[in-house]
């Protein structure tokens, strides 16, 4: 549902000093997405007509990672405070009439239902400014909501400017507001920086609105963990744990078994089918898609790609943008690299690595093998220890293996090379020339046996 006449300003110009990082704070990942992308997603869910993102510190990097047709970027050259940041955005909203939502790029856990409650309160009270507040057990560090005798919001006082008495207040400013444009934005011109931090505080807009006899209101957040701001990596980990629980609960309620949700790491944009089982220590990333009735065992890392129904990914396997068909068994400890396509009913066993490998239905490589730059037909059996020698130091070359080929153990295919269908490659062969269909190829040094050789040798020794 989109809300009529809604715009958003996302504050993302701050440095994030406490992250102690070369990466701007708002680009640190949470559940596989930069912090600011979670806030952008929220504006999308709410159907904001216009989103203005205020950037400053490492502006180019932030712009690059958040670029989206919906977003207008505004640069705040000097970080003179949250009020100044919104002033910088106001130019882009010159012609906008309606409600402007103020969001912070480092507050990633807010749900759209919470913002809808804020907007409902804003409309109900016909306020010009409505602040989202929260009651918290540890208000230290936050701005406090000072209420008047009638219960209305009088002003917000920052921790650094608060009296001992005001510091006792446990209702805090989340830093999220609904402002009515253009009236509220006009108030920004009256902000000053006569405060402890010598910053232009957005929080002062409440007192300014009251002085101008305009209505102000507050909406108290039901679940205060949603307003958690990320300032350091301790908070980042705490927020990631909350996000992880949310994501995992969604999957479980949709029919996925997650054996230990606190130890299962599923990014925000992953899809999992019903009756699949995800064991502890699994990482599912990069928008991967897992089908129905799959099992992903302990320690598997799946980054992008798709897994077909009824496939079984055994412990410790790493899959990167691999396309795995139905009824496949992978691992334990298999490595499927980009460009791997398994057509279905395949077995890729322990210590097998594949890369740019198209493998037909019902073909298998069960043990200790490298298959790179290769095209395998259906019903191919690759013996233990087979290697496609695809690289000559300069170029990569292709190995093509036809349907029904049986490859004996410890074979090397020196590419480029083609094996015709239904051929058999004898164990221990180094195949350097093409093999026609239905043939036997043996390419190994014939065995020499010298009877009694050992005995003679031990005779010499004594
Ligand atoms: C702010 C609020 C405080 C509230 C808290 C909630 C003010 C003065 N204080 O404090 O009442 O309890 O958030 O988390 O608003 N930013 C800019 N440009 C600037 C300054 C900040 O874009 O010049 C951005 C930051 O990148 C950040 C957001 O605004 O995303 C909030 O700034 P921050 O410095 O973290 O504010 P707090 O001191 O936490
Ligand atoms: Mg600050």
Coordinates of C-alpha atoms and ligand atoms in Angstrom, one line a residue:
X1 CA 0.0 0.0 0.0
X2 CA 1.5 3.3 -0.9
X3 CA 0.8 6.4 1.2
X4 CA -0.3 9.5 -0.7
X5 CA 2.1 12.4 -0.7
X6 CA 5.0 10.8 1.2
X7 CA 8.6 11.7 0.8
X8 CA 11.7 10.6 2.7
X9 CA 15.0 12.1 3.7
X10 CA 17.7 9.7 4.7
X11 CA 20.5 11.1 6.7
X12 CA 23.8 9.4 5.7
X13 CA 26.5 12.1 5.8
X14 CA 28.1 11.3 9.2
X15 CA 31.5 9.8 9.4
X16 CA 30.8 6.9 11.8
X17 CA 34.0 7.5 13.8
X18 CA 33.2 4.8 16.3
X19 CA 33.3 2.1 13.6
X20 CA 37.1 2.6 13.3
X21 CA 36.8 1.7 9.7
X22 CA 38.0 2.8 6.2
X23 CA 34.5 1.9 5.0
X24 CA 31.8 4.5 5.6
X25 CA 29.5 3.4 8.4
X26 CA 26.4 3.2 6.3
X27 CA 28.1 0.8 3.9
X28 CA 28.8 -1.8 6.5
X29 CA 26.8 -5.0 5.7
X30 CA 23.9 -6.3 7.8
X31 CA 22.4 -9.6 6.6
X32 CA 24.2 -9.1 3.3
X33 CA 23.1 -5.6 2.5
X34 CA 24.7 -2.2 3.4
X35 CA 23.0 -0.6 6.4
X36 CA 21.7 2.2 4.1
X37 CA 20.1 -0.3 1.8
X38 CA 17.8 -1.5 4.6
X39 CA 16.5 2.0 5.0
X40 CA 16.1 2.4 1.3
X41 CA 14.1 -0.8 1.2
X42 CA 11.9 0.7 3.9
X43 CA 11.1 3.8 1.8
X44 CA 10.3 1.4 -1.1
X45 CA 7.9 -0.6 1.0
X46 CA 6.2 2.6 2.1
X47 CA 5.9 3.8 -1.5
X48 CA 7.7 7.1 -0.9
X49 CA 7.3 9.3 -4.0
X50 CA 10.6 10.9 -3.5
X51 CA 13.6 9.9 -1.5
X52 CA 16.5 12.3 -0.8
X53 CA 19.7 10.9 0.7
X54 CA 22.0 13.3 2.4
X55 CA 25.6 12.2 1.9
X56 CA 28.9 13.8 3.0
X57 CA 31.6 11.6 4.4
X58 CA 32.9 9.4 1.4
X59 CA 29.9 10.7 -0.5
X60 CA 31.0 9.0 -3.8
X61 CA 31.2 5.5 -2.3
X62 CA 27.8 5.9 -0.6
X63 CA 26.3 7.2 -3.8
X64 CA 27.7 4.4 -5.8
X65 CA 26.3 1.7 -3.5
X66 CA 22.9 3.2 -3.0
X67 CA 22.2 4.4 -6.6
X68 CA 18.7 3.8 -7.5
X69 CA 16.4 5.7 -9.9
X70 CA 14.2 6.6 -6.9
X71 CA 16.9 8.3 -4.9
X72 CA 18.1 11.9 -5.2
X73 CA 21.5 12.6 -3.6
X74 CA 22.3 15.8 -1.8
X75 CA 25.8 16.6 -0.5
X76 CA 26.3 18.1 2.9
X77 CA 29.8 19.4 2.6
X78 CA 30.4 20.0 6.3
X79 CA 28.6 18.0 8.9
X80 CA 27.1 20.8 11.0
X81 CA 24.4 18.7 12.6
X82 CA 21.2 16.8 11.8
X83 CA 19.2 20.0 11.4
X84 CA 21.7 21.3 8.9
X85 CA 21.5 18.0 7.0
X86 CA 17.8 18.2 6.6
X87 CA 18.2 21.8 5.5
X88 CA 20.5 20.6 2.7
X89 CA 17.8 18.2 1.6
X90 CA 15.0 20.8 1.7
X91 CA 16.1 22.3 -1.6
X92 CA 15.3 19.0 -3.4
X93 CA 11.8 19.0 -1.7
X94 CA 11.0 22.7 -2.7
X95 CA 7.9 21.7 -4.7
X96 CA 6.8 18.9 -2.4
X97 CA 3.5 19.2 -0.5
X98 CA 2.9 16.4 2.0
X99 CA 4.6 14.4 4.7
X100 CA 8.4 14.1 4.8
X101 CA 9.7 11.2 6.7
X102 CA 13.2 11.7 8.3
X103 CA 15.1 8.5 8.6
X104 CA 18.7 7.7 9.6
X105 CA 20.8 5.5 7.4
X106 CA 22.3 3.9 10.5
X107 CA 18.9 2.8 12.0
X108 CA 18.3 -0.4 9.9
X109 CA 15.8 -2.4 12.0
X110 CA 12.7 -0.2 11.6
X111 CA 9.7 -2.1 10.2
X112 CA 7.2 -0.5 7.8
X113 CA 4.3 -1.1 10.2
X114 CA 6.1 1.1 12.8
X115 CA 6.4 3.9 10.3
X116 CA 2.8 3.5 9.4
X117 CA 1.9 3.9 13.1
X118 CA 4.0 7.1 13.2
X119 CA 2.2 8.4 10.1
X120 CA -1.2 7.5 11.5
X121 CA -0.4 9.5 14.7
X122 CA 0.9 12.4 12.5
X123 CA -2.4 12.5 10.5
X124 CA -4.6 11.9 13.5
X125 CA -3.1 14.7 15.5
X126 CA -2.8 17.0 12.4
X127 CA 0.7 17.8 13.7
X128 CA 3.3 19.7 11.8
X129 CA 6.0 17.6 13.5
X130 CA 5.6 14.1 14.9
X131 CA 8.6 12.4 16.5
X132 CA 9.0 8.7 17.0
X133 CA 10.0 8.1 20.6
X134 CA 10.8 5.0 22.6
X135 CA 10.9 4.1 26.3
X136 CA 14.2 2.4 27.0
X137 CA 15.8 1.1 30.2
X138 CA 19.2 2.7 29.2
X139 CA 18.5 6.2 27.8
X140 CA 22.1 7.3 28.2
X141 CA 23.4 9.1 25.0
X142 CA 20.0 9.7 23.4
X143 CA 18.1 12.9 23.2
X144 CA 15.2 12.9 25.8
X145 CA 11.6 13.8 25.2
X146 CA 10.5 16.6 27.6
X147 CA 6.8 16.6 28.0
X148 CA 4.6 19.4 29.5
X149 CA 2.1 19.0 32.3
X150 CA -0.7 18.1 29.8
X151 CA 1.4 15.2 28.5
X152 CA 2.2 17.0 25.2
X153 CA 5.7 17.1 23.8
X154 CA 7.4 20.3 24.8
X155 CA 10.9 19.9 23.4
X156 CA 13.8 17.5 23.0
X157 CA 17.0 17.9 24.9
X158 CA 20.3 16.2 23.9
X159 CA 22.2 14.2 26.5
X160 CA 25.0 16.8 26.4
X161 CA 22.7 19.7 27.1
X162 CA 20.4 17.9 29.6
X163 CA 20.1 18.8 33.3
X164 CA 20.5 16.1 35.9
X165 CA 16.7 16.0 36.2
X166 CA 16.2 15.7 32.4
X167 CA 18.7 12.8 32.3
X168 CA 16.3 10.8 34.4
X169 CA 13.7 10.8 31.5
X170 CA 13.5 7.4 30.0
X171 CA 11.6 8.4 26.8
X172 CA 14.1 9.0 24.1
X173 CA 14.2 10.5 20.6
X174 CA 14.7 7.7 18.0
X175 CA 15.8 10.4 15.5
X176 CA 12.9 9.5 13.2
X177 CA 10.2 12.1 12.5
X178 CA 7.2 12.9 10.2
X179 CA 7.4 16.5 9.1
X180 CA 4.7 18.4 7.2
X181 CA 6.0 20.2 4.2
X182 CA 6.3 23.0 3.5
X183 CA 5.5 24.4 7.0
X184 CA 7.9 22.2 9.0
X185 CA 10.8 22.7 6.5
X186 CA 10.4 26.5 6.8
X187 CA 11.1 26.2 10.5
X188 CA 14.6 24.9 9.7
X189 CA 15.8 28.3 8.8
X190 CA 15.3 29.3 12.5
X191 CA 17.6 26.7 13.9
X192 CA 20.8 27.9 15.7
X193 CA 23.8 26.1 17.1
X194 CA 23.9 27.6 20.6
X195 CA 24.3 24.2 22.3
X196 CA 27.0 22.0 23.8
X197 CA 28.0 20.5 20.4
X198 CA 27.6 23.8 18.4
X199 CA 25.6 21.9 15.9
X200 CA 22.3 22.7 14.2
X201 CA 20.1 20.1 15.9
X202 CA 17.0 18.9 14.1
X203 CA 15.6 18.1 17.5
X204 CA 15.1 21.9 18.1
X205 CA 12.3 21.8 15.5
X206 CA 9.9 20.7 18.2
X207 CA 10.3 23.8 20.3
X208 CA 10.4 26.0 17.2
X209 CA 7.0 24.6 16.0
X210 CA 5.5 25.2 19.4
X211 CA 6.8 28.8 19.4
X212 CA 5.1 29.2 16.0
X213 CA 1.9 27.8 17.6
X214 CA 2.0 24.7 15.4
X215 CA 1.0 21.3 16.6
X216 CA 3.6 18.7 17.6
X217 CA 3.1 15.1 18.6
X218 CA 4.9 11.9 19.5
X219 CA 4.3 8.3 18.7
X220 CA 5.9 5.8 21.2
X221 CA 7.6 2.9 19.6
X222 CA 6.2 -0.5 20.7
X223 CA 9.4 -2.5 20.3
X224 CA 12.3 -0.3 21.2
X225 CA 14.9 -2.6 19.7
X226 CA 13.7 -1.4 16.2
X227 CA 15.1 2.1 16.9
X228 CA 18.6 0.8 17.6
X229 CA 21.2 3.0 15.9
X230 CA 24.5 1.5 14.7
X231 CA 27.5 3.5 16.0
X232 CA 30.1 0.8 16.6
X233 CA 30.7 -2.9 15.7
X234 CA 29.3 -4.1 19.0
X235 CA 25.9 -2.6 18.0
X236 CA 26.4 -3.9 14.5
X237 CA 26.6 -7.5 15.7
X238 CA 23.7 -7.0 18.1
X239 CA 21.5 -5.6 15.2
X240 CA 22.7 -8.5 13.0
X241 CA 21.5 -11.0 15.6
X242 CA 18.0 -9.3 15.7
X243 CA 17.8 -9.3 11.9
X244 CA 18.9 -12.9 11.8
X245 CA 16.2 -14.0 14.1
X246 CA 13.6 -12.1 12.0
X247 CA 14.8 -13.6 8.7
X248 CA 15.0 -17.1 10.2
X249 CA 11.5 -16.8 11.7
X250 CA 10.0 -15.8 8.4
X251 CA 11.5 -18.9 6.8
X252 CA 10.4 -21.2 9.6
X253 CA 6.9 -19.9 9.5
X254 CA 6.9 -20.5 5.7
X255 CA 7.8 -24.2 6.1
X256 CA 11.6 -24.4 6.4
X257 CA 13.2 -26.4 9.2
X258 CA 16.1 -24.4 10.8
X259 CA 17.7 -26.6 13.4
X260 CA 19.4 -23.8 15.4
X261 CA 18.2 -20.4 14.3
X262 CA 20.8 -18.5 16.4
X263 CA 23.6 -20.3 14.5
X264 CA 22.2 -20.1 10.9
X265 CA 23.2 -17.1 8.8
X266 CA 20.7 -16.3 6.0
X267 CA 20.9 -13.0 4.1
X268 CA 17.9 -10.9 3.5
X269 CA 17.4 -11.8 -0.1
X270 CA 17.5 -15.6 0.0
X271 CA 14.7 -17.9 -1.0
X272 CA 14.1 -21.4 0.5
X273 CA 11.4 -23.9 -0.5
X274 CA 9.2 -25.8 1.9
X275 CA 10.4 -28.9 3.8
X276 CA 14.0 -28.0 3.3
X277 CA 16.2 -28.5 6.4
X278 CA 19.0 -26.0 7.2
X279 CA 21.6 -27.3 9.8
X280 CA 23.6 -25.1 12.1
X281 CA 26.6 -23.1 10.9
X282 CA 25.2 -22.7 7.4
X283 CA 25.6 -19.4 5.5
X284 CA 23.2 -18.6 2.7
X285 CA 24.2 -15.5 0.8
X286 CA 24.1 -13.5 -2.4
X287 CA 20.4 -14.0 -3.1
X288 CA 20.7 -17.8 -3.5
X289 CA 17.6 -19.9 -4.1
X290 CA 17.1 -23.2 -2.4
X291 CA 14.4 -25.5 -3.6
X292 CA 11.9 -27.7 -1.8
X293 CA 12.9 -30.8 0.2
X294 CA 16.6 -29.9 0.2
X295 CA 19.0 -30.5 3.1
X296 CA 21.9 -28.2 3.7
X297 CA 24.3 -29.7 6.2
X298 CA 26.5 -28.0 8.8
X299 CA 29.1 -25.5 7.6
X300 CA 28.0 -25.3 4.0
X301 CA 28.3 -21.8 2.4
X302 CA 26.1 -21.1 -0.6
X303 CA 26.7 -17.7 -2.2
X304 CA 24.3 -17.0 -5.1
X305 CA 23.0 -19.5 -7.5
X306 CA 20.2 -22.0 -7.3
X307 CA 19.7 -25.5 -5.7
X308 CA 16.9 -27.7 -7.2
X309 CA 14.3 -29.6 -5.3
X310 CA 15.4 -32.7 -3.3
X311 CA 19.1 -31.8 -3.5
X312 CA 21.4 -32.6 -0.6
X313 CA 24.3 -30.3 0.2
X314 CA 26.7 -32.1 2.6
X315 CA 28.8 -30.6 5.3
X316 CA 31.5 -28.0 4.5
X317 CA 30.7 -27.5 0.9
X318 CA 31.2 -24.1 -0.7
X319 CA 29.0 -23.1 -3.7
X320 CA 29.5 -19.9 -5.6
X321 CA 26.9 -18.9 -8.2
X322 CA 26.4 -22.6 -9.1
X323 CA 23.3 -23.9 -10.7
X324 CA 22.4 -27.2 -9.1
X325 CA 19.5 -29.2 -10.5
X326 CA 17.1 -31.5 -8.8
X327 CA 18.1 -34.6 -6.8
X328 CA 21.8 -33.8 -6.7
X329 CA 24.2 -34.7 -3.9
X330 CA 27.1 -32.4 -3.2
X331 CA 30.0 -32.9 -0.9
X332 CA 31.0 -33.2 1.8
X333 CA 33.7 -30.6 1.2
X334 CA 32.9 -30.0 -2.4
X335 CA 33.7 -26.6 -4.1
X336 CA 31.4 -25.5 -6.9
X337 CA 32.7 -22.4 -8.4
X338 CA 30.9 -19.9 -10.8
X339 CA 29.7 -21.3 -14.1
X340 CA 29.0 -24.7 -12.7
X341 CA 25.7 -26.1 -14.0
X342 CA 24.5 -29.5 -12.8
X343 CA 21.5 -30.7 -14.9
X344 CA 20.0 -33.0 -12.3
X345 CA 20.6 -36.3 -10.5
X346 CA 24.3 -35.6 -10.2
X347 CA 26.7 -36.6 -7.5
X348 CA 29.6 -34.3 -6.9
X349 CA 31.5 -35.9 -4.0
X350 CA 34.1 -35.1 -1.5
X351 CA 37.0 -32.8 -2.4
X352 CA 35.7 -32.2 -5.9
X353 CA 36.1 -28.8 -7.4
X354 CA 34.2 -27.6 -10.5
X355 CA 34.4 -24.4 -12.4
X356 CA 32.7 -23.4 -15.7
X357 CA 31.5 -26.9 -16.0
X358 CA 28.3 -28.0 -17.6
X359 CA 27.4 -31.5 -16.4
X360 CA 24.6 -33.5 -17.9
X361 CA 21.9 -35.4 -16.2
X362 CA 23.0 -38.4 -14.0
X363 CA 26.7 -37.8 -14.4
X364 CA 28.9 -38.1 -11.4
X365 CA 32.4 -37.2 -10.0
X366 CA 32.4 -38.8 -6.6
X367 CA 35.9 -38.1 -5.3
X368 CA 39.0 -35.9 -5.4
X369 CA 38.6 -34.3 -8.8
X370 CA 39.0 -31.0 -10.7
X371 CA 36.6 -30.3 -13.5
X372 CA 37.1 -26.8 -15.1
X373 CA 36.1 -25.4 -18.5
X374 CA 34.4 -28.6 -19.3
X375 CA 31.2 -29.9 -20.9
X376 CA 30.1 -33.3 -19.8
X377 CA 27.1 -35.2 -21.3
X378 CA 24.7 -37.4 -19.4
X379 CA 25.6 -40.6 -17.6
X380 CA 29.3 -39.8 -17.4
X381 CA 31.3 -41.4 -14.6
X382 CA 34.4 -39.5 -13.6
X383 CA 36.8 -41.7 -11.5
X384 CA 38.6 -40.6 -8.4
X385 CA 41.5 -38.2 -8.9
X386 CA 40.6 -37.0 -12.4
X387 CA 41.9 -33.6 -13.5
X388 CA 41.0 -31.5 -16.5
X389 CA 44.3 -29.7 -17.3
X390 CA 42.6 -26.6 -18.6
X391 CA 45.3 -24.0 -18.3
X392 CA 48.6 -23.9 -20.3
X393 CA 49.9 -20.9 -18.4
X394 CA 48.4 -18.4 -20.9
X395 CA 45.0 -19.6 -22.1
X396 CA 42.2 -21.8 -20.8
X397 CA 41.1 -24.7 -22.9
X398 CA 38.0 -26.8 -22.9
X399 CA 37.4 -30.5 -22.3
X400 CA 34.4 -32.1 -23.9
X401 CA 33.2 -35.5 -22.7
X402 CA 30.3 -37.2 -24.5
X403 CA 27.3 -39.2 -23.0
X404 CA 28.0 -42.4 -21.2
X405 CA 31.8 -42.0 -21.0
X406 CA 33.5 -43.9 -18.2
X407 CA 36.7 -42.3 -17.0
X408 CA 39.0 -44.5 -14.9
X409 CA 40.6 -43.1 -11.8
X410 CA 43.6 -40.8 -11.9
X411 CA 43.1 -39.6 -15.5
X412 CA 44.3 -36.2 -16.8
X413 CA 42.6 -34.6 -19.8
X414 CA 45.1 -32.2 -21.4
X415 CA 42.7 -29.7 -23.0
X416 CA 41.6 -28.9 -25.6
X417 CA 40.4 -32.5 -25.9
X418 CA 37.2 -34.2 -26.9
X419 CA 36.0 -37.7 -25.9
X420 CA 33.3 -39.3 -28.0
X421 CA 30.3 -40.9 -26.3
X422 CA 30.4 -44.3 -24.6
X423 CA 34.2 -44.5 -24.6
X424 CA 36.2 -45.8 -21.8
X425 CA 39.3 -44.1 -20.5
X426 CA 41.6 -46.5 -18.7
X427 CA 42.7 -45.5 -15.2
X428 CA 46.0 -43.6 -15.0
X429 CA 45.8 -42.2 -18.5
X430 CA 47.0 -38.8 -19.6
X431 CA 44.8 -38.0 -22.5
X432 CA 46.2 -35.5 -25.0
X433 CA 44.4 -36.5 -28.2
X434 CA 40.7 -36.8 -29.1
X435 CA 39.1 -40.2 -28.6
X436 CA 36.3 -41.3 -31.0
X437 CA 33.0 -42.7 -29.7
X438 CA 32.8 -46.3 -28.3
X439 CA 36.6 -46.6 -28.0
X440 CA 39.0 -47.6 -25.3
X441 CA 41.8 -45.2 -24.6
X442 CA 44.9 -46.1 -22.6
X443 CA 47.6 -43.6 -22.3
X444 CA 50.0 -44.8 -19.6
X445 CA 53.5 -46.4 -19.5
X446 CA 53.1 -50.2 -19.8
X447 CA 54.0 -52.0 -16.6
X448 CA 57.3 -53.7 -16.3
X449 CA 57.8 -56.5 -13.7
X450 CA 61.2 -57.9 -12.8
X451 CA 60.8 -61.1 -10.8
X452 CA 63.0 -61.6 -7.8
X453 CA 64.5 -58.0 -8.0
X454 CA 63.9 -57.2 -4.3
X455 CA 65.5 -60.3 -3.1
X456 CA 68.6 -59.7 -5.1
X457 CA 68.7 -56.2 -3.8
X458 CA 68.5 -57.3 -0.1
X459 CA 71.2 -59.8 -0.8
X460 CA 73.6 -57.0 -2.0
X461 CA 72.9 -55.0 1.2
X462 CA 74.0 -57.7 3.6
Ligands
LIG1 C1 20.5 12.1 17.2 C2 19.5 13.0 17.8 C3 19.2 12.4 19.2 C4 18.6 11.0 19.0 C5 19.6 10.1 18.3 C6 18.9 8.8 17.9 C7 20.1 15.2 17.1 C8 20.7 16.5 17.5 N1 20.1 14.3 18.0 O1 21.7 12.0 17.9 O2 18.2 13.2 19.8 O3 18.3 10.4 20.3 O4 20.0 10.8 17.0 O5 19.8 7.9 17.3 O6 19.5 15.1 16.0 N2 24.1 13.2 10.2 C9 24.2 13.9 9.0 N3 24.8 15.2 9.0 C10 25.2 15.8 10.2 C11 25.1 15.1 11.4 C12 24.5 13.8 11.3 O7 23.9 13.5 7.9 O8 25.7 16.9 10.1 C13 23.5 11.9 10.1 C14 24.4 10.8 10.6 O9 25.1 10.2 9.5 C15 23.3 9.8 11.2 C16 22.2 10.7 11.7 O10 22.3 12.0 11.0 O11 22.8 9.0 10.2 C17 22.2 11.0 13.2 O12 23.4 11.6 13.5 P1 24.2 11.2 14.8 O13 25.4 12.1 14.9 O14 24.4 9.8 14.9 O15 23.2 11.7 15.9 P2 23.1 11.4 17.5 O16 24.2 12.2 18.2 O17 23.1 9.9 17.6
LIG2 MG1 26.2 12.7 17.2

